Coordinates of C-alpha atoms in Angstrom, one line a residue:
X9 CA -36.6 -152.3 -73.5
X10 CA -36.0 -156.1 -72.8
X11 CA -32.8 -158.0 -72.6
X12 CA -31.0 -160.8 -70.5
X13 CA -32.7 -163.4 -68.4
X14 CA -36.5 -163.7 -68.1
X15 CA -37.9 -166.4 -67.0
X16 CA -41.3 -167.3 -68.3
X17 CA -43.0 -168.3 -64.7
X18 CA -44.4 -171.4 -64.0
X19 CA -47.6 -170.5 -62.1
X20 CA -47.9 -172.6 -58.9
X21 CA -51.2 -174.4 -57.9
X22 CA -52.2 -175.9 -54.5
X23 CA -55.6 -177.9 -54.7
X24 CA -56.9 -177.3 -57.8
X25 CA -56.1 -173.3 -56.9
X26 CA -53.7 -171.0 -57.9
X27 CA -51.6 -170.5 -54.5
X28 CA -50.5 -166.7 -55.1
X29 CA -48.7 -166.7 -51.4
X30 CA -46.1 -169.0 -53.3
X31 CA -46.2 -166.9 -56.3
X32 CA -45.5 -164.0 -54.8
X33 CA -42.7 -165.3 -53.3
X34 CA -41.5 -166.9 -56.3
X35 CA -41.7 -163.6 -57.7
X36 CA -39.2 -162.0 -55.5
X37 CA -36.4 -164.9 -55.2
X38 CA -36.4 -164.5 -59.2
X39 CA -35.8 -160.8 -59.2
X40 CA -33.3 -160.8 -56.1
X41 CA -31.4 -163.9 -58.1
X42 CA -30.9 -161.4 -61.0
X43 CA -33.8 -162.2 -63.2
X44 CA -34.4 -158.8 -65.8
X45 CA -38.3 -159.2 -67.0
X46 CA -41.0 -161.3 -66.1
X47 CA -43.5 -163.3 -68.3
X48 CA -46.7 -164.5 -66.5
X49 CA -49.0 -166.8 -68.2
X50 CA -46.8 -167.8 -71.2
X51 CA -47.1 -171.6 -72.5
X52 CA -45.1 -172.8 -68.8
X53 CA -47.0 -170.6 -66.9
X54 CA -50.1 -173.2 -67.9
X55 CA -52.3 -170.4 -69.4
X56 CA -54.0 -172.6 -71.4
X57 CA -55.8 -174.4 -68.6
X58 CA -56.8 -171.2 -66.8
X59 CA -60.4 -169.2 -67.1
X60 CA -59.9 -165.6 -67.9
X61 CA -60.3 -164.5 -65.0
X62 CA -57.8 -166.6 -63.4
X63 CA -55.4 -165.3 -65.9
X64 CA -55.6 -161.8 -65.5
X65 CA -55.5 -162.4 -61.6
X66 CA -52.2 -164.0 -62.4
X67 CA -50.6 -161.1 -64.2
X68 CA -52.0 -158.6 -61.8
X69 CA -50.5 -160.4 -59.4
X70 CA -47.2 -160.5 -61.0
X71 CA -47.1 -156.7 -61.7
X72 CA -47.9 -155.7 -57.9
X73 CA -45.2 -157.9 -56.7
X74 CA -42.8 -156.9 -58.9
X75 CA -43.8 -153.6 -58.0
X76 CA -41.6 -151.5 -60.8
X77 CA -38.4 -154.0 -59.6
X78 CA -38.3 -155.4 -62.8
X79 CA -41.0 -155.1 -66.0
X80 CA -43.6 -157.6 -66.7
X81 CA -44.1 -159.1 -70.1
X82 CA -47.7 -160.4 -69.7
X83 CA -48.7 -163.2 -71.8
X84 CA -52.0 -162.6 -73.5
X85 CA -52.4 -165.1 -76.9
X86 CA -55.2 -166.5 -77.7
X87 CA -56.2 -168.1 -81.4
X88 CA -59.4 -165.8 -80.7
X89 CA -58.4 -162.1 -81.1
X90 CA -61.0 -160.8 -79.6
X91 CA -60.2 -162.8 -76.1
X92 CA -56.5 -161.7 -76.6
X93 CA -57.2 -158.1 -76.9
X94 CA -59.1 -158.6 -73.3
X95 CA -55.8 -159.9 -71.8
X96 CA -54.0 -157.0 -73.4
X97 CA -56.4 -154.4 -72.1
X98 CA -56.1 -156.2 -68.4
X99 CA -52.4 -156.7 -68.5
X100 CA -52.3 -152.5 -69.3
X101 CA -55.2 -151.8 -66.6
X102 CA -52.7 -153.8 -63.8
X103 CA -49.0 -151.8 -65.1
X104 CA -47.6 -154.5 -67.3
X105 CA -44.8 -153.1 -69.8
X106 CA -46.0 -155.5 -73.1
X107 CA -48.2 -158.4 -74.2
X108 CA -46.5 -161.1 -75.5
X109 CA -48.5 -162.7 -78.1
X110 CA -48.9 -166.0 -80.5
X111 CA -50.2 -166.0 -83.7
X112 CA -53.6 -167.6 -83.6
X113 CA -53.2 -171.8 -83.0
X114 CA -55.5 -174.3 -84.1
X115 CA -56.7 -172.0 -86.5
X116 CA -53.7 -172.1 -88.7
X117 CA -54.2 -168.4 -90.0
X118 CA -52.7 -166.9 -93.6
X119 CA -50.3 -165.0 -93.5
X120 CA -52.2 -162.2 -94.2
X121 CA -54.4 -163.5 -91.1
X122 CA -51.5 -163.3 -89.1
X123 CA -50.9 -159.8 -89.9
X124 CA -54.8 -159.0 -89.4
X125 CA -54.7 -160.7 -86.2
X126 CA -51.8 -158.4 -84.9
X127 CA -53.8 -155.5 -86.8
X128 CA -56.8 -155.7 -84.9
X129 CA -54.7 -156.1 -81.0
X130 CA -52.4 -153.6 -82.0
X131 CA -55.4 -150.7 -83.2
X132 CA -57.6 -152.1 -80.3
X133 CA -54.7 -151.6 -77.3
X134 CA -51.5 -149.0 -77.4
X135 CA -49.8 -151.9 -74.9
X136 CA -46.2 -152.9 -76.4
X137 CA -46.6 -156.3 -78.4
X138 CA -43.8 -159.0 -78.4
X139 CA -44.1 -162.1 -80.7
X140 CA -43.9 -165.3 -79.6
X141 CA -43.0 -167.0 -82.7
X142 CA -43.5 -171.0 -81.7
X143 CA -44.6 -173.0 -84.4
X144 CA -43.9 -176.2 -82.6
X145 CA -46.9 -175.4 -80.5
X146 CA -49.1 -173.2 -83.0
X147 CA -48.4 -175.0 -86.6
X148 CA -48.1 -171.8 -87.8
X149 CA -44.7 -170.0 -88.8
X150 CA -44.4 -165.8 -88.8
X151 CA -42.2 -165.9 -91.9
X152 CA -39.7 -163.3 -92.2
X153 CA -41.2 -160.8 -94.8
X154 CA -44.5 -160.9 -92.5
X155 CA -42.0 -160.5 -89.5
X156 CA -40.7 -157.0 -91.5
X157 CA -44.7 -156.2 -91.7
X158 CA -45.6 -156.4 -88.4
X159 CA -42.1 -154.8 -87.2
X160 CA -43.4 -151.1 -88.8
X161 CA -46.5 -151.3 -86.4
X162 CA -46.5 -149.0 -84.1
X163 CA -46.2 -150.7 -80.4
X164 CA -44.4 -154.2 -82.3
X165 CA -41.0 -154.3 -80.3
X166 CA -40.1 -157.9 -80.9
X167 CA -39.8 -161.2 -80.6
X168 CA -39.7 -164.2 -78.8
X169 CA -38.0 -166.8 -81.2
X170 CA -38.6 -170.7 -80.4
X171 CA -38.8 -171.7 -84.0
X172 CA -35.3 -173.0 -83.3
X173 CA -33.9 -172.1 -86.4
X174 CA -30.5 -169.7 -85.8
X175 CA -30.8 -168.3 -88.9
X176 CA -33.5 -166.5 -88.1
X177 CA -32.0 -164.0 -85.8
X178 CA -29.6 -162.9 -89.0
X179 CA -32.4 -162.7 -91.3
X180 CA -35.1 -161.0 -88.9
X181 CA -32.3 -158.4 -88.1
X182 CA -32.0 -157.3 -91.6
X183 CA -35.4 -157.1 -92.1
X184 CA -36.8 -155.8 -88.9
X185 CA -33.9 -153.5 -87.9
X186 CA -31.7 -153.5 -85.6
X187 CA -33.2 -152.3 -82.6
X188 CA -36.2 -154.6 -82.8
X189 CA -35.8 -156.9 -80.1
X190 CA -35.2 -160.5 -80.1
X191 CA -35.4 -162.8 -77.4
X192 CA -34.7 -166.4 -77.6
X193 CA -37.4 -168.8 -76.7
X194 CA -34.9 -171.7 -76.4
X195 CA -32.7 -172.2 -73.5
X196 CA -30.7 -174.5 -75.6
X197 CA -29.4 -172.7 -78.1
X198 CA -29.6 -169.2 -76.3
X199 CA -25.6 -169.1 -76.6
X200 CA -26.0 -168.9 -80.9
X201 CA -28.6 -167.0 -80.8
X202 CA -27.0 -164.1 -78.6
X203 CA -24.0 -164.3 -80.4
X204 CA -26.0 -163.7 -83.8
X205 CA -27.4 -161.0 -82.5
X206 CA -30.1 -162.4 -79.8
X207 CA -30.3 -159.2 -76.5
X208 CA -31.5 -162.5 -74.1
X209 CA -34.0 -165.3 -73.3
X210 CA -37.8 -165.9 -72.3
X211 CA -36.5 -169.0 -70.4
X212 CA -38.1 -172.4 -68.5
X213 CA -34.8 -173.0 -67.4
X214 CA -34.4 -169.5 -65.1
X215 CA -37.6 -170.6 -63.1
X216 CA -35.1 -173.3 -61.6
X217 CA -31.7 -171.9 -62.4
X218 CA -32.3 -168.1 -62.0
X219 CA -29.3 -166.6 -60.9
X220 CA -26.9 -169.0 -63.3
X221 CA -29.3 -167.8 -66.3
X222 CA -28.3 -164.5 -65.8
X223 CA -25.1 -164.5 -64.8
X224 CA -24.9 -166.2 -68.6
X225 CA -27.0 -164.0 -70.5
X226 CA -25.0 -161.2 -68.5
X227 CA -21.6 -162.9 -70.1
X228 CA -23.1 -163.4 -73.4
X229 CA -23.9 -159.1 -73.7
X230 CA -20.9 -157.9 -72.5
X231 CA -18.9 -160.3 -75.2
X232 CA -17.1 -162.9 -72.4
X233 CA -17.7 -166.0 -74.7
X234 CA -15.7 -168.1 -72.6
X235 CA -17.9 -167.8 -69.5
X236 CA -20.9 -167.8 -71.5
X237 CA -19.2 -170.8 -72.8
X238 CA -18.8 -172.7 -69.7
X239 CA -22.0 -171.7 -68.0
X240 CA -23.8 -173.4 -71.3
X241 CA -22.1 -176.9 -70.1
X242 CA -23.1 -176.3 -66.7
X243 CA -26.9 -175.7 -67.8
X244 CA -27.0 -177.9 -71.2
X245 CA -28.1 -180.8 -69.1
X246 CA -31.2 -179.2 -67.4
X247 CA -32.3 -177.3 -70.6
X248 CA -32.5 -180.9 -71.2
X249 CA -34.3 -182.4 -68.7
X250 CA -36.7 -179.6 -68.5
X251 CA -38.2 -180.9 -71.8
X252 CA -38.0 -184.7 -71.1
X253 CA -41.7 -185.2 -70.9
X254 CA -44.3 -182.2 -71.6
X255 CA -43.7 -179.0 -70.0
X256 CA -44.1 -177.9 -67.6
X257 CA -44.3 -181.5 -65.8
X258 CA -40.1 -181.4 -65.3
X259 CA -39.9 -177.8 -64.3
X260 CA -42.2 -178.2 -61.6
X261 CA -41.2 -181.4 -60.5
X262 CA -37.5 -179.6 -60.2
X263 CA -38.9 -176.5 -58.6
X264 CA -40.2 -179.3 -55.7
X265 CA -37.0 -180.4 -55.5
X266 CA -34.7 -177.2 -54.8
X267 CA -37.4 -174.7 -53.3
X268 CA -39.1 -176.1 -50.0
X269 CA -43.0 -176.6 -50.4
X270 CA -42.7 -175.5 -53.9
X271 CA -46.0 -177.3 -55.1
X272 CA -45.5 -179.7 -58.1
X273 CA -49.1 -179.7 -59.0
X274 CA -49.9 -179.5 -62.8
X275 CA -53.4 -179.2 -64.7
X276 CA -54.9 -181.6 -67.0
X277 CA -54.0 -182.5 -69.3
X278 CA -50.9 -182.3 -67.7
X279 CA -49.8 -185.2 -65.8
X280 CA -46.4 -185.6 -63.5
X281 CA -43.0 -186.6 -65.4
X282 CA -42.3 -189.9 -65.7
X283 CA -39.9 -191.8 -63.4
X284 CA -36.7 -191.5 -66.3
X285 CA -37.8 -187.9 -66.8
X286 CA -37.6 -187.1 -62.9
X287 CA -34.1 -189.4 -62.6
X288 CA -32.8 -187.0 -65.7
X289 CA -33.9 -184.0 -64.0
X290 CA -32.3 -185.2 -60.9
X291 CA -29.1 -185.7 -62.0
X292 CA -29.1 -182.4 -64.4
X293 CA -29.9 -180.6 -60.8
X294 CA -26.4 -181.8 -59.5
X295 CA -24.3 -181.1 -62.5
X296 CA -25.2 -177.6 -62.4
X297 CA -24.9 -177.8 -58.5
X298 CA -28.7 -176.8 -57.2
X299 CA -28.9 -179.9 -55.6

């Protein structure tokens, strides 16, 4: 169902408020630059700092104006199942195509809480589930076997993978099957991961660099490994920069810089990049020419 560049969307805010005007606009440039899927209210998209309603308003929002163009993967975790099961039942009331989903953080959950978790969204809600598999952020790791568990319920598609570990990809495949999906959740090492089997990216990076993300993800599937190659070098340094200080601080800050009026306002705890982040960002925009 997924594959190739999808950006996971920064969500803009103008005065404390989310500024849907820019959004919306947002919305199209990324489809019309080549962008395949969608994901509102992921980890960039500051969902942690928004109410509930805010959040659903933000996905709804993203389906209307992508308006069947492109599918929209709506992010709906939450460490409380119960609150992520009402995202999942709003993201299918507005016409999203799947939930994509973290295993419960803070809580540090069992395994067999993790599979209990996805249990109860899955029986509550027929909406697609991805993984988001990002134990950086969650301190807790799918592991492979509970990977294979969750892959033979009904509605489990994939995964997003940011455990940065390559050898996942392999090892999920043979478990999971080969057509369950899996997306990498690092711009960095995208290019490994397609070429072990990866069918694209839930990317910061396409928010700034839309159309270069998927003219790479688009020479990664159809096997031309020396453009995909060269389009790596050209992006290396921004997938960089993007994660100089804490996201999304640097992805904004660049969005300022190459869309006009593009607000670089961020939510506490979030604070601006610092000066060497913004200089590295800066200079990561002209090697890739955007600047």
């Amino acid at each position: 169902m997924f594959r190739g560049s999808i950006p996971a969307l920064v969500t803009p805010f103008r005065d404390g408020a989310f500024d849907e005007g820019t959004y919306r606009k947002f919305i199209d440039l990324q489809i019309e630059s080549g962008s395949s899927a969608l994901v509102p209210c992921g980890t960039t998209g500051e969902s942690a700092t928004m109410t509930i309603v805010e959040h659903d308003r933000v996905v709804s929002v993203c389906v209307e104006q992508a308006a069947g163009r492109v599918p929209v993967i709506a992010g709906c975790g939450s460490n409380d199942t119960r609150v992520a099961l009402e995202h999942m039942r709003a993201a299918q009331r507005a016409g999203a195509a799947a939930a994509l989903l973290v295993p419960p953080y803070y809580n540090r959950p069992s395994q067999a809480g993790i599979v209990a978790h996805f249990e109860a969204l899955a029986d509550g809600c027929d909406l697609p589930i991805m993984l988001y598999n990002v134990p950086g952020r969650t301190s807790v790791d799918i592991h492979v076997d509970t990977m294979a568990r969750l892959a033979e319920m009904p509605g489990v598609i994939g995964v997003k993978d940011a455990t940065g570990n390559a050898v996942r990809v392999t090892a999920q495949r043979l478990a999971c099957g080969s057509d369950f999906c899996q997306l990498s959740g690092n711009d960095d090492m995208a290019l490994g991961f397609m070429a072990m089997g990866g069918v694209g990216c839930i990317s910061v990076t396409a928010n700034v660099a839309p159309a270069l993300c998927a003219e790479f993800q688009d020479a990664c599937l159809e096997g031309r490994w020396g453009d995909a190659l060269a389009l790596q070098d050209k992006l290396f340094p921004l997938h960089t920069a993007l994660f100089s200080d804490a996201s999304p601080g640097p992805v904004k800050y660049a969005l300022s810089r190459v869309l006009s009026d593009f607000p670089a306002e961020l939510r506490l705890p979030m604070t601006e990049p610092s000066a060497a982040s913004r200089a590295q960002v800066d200079a990561a925009l002209l090697v890739a020419g955007l600047l």
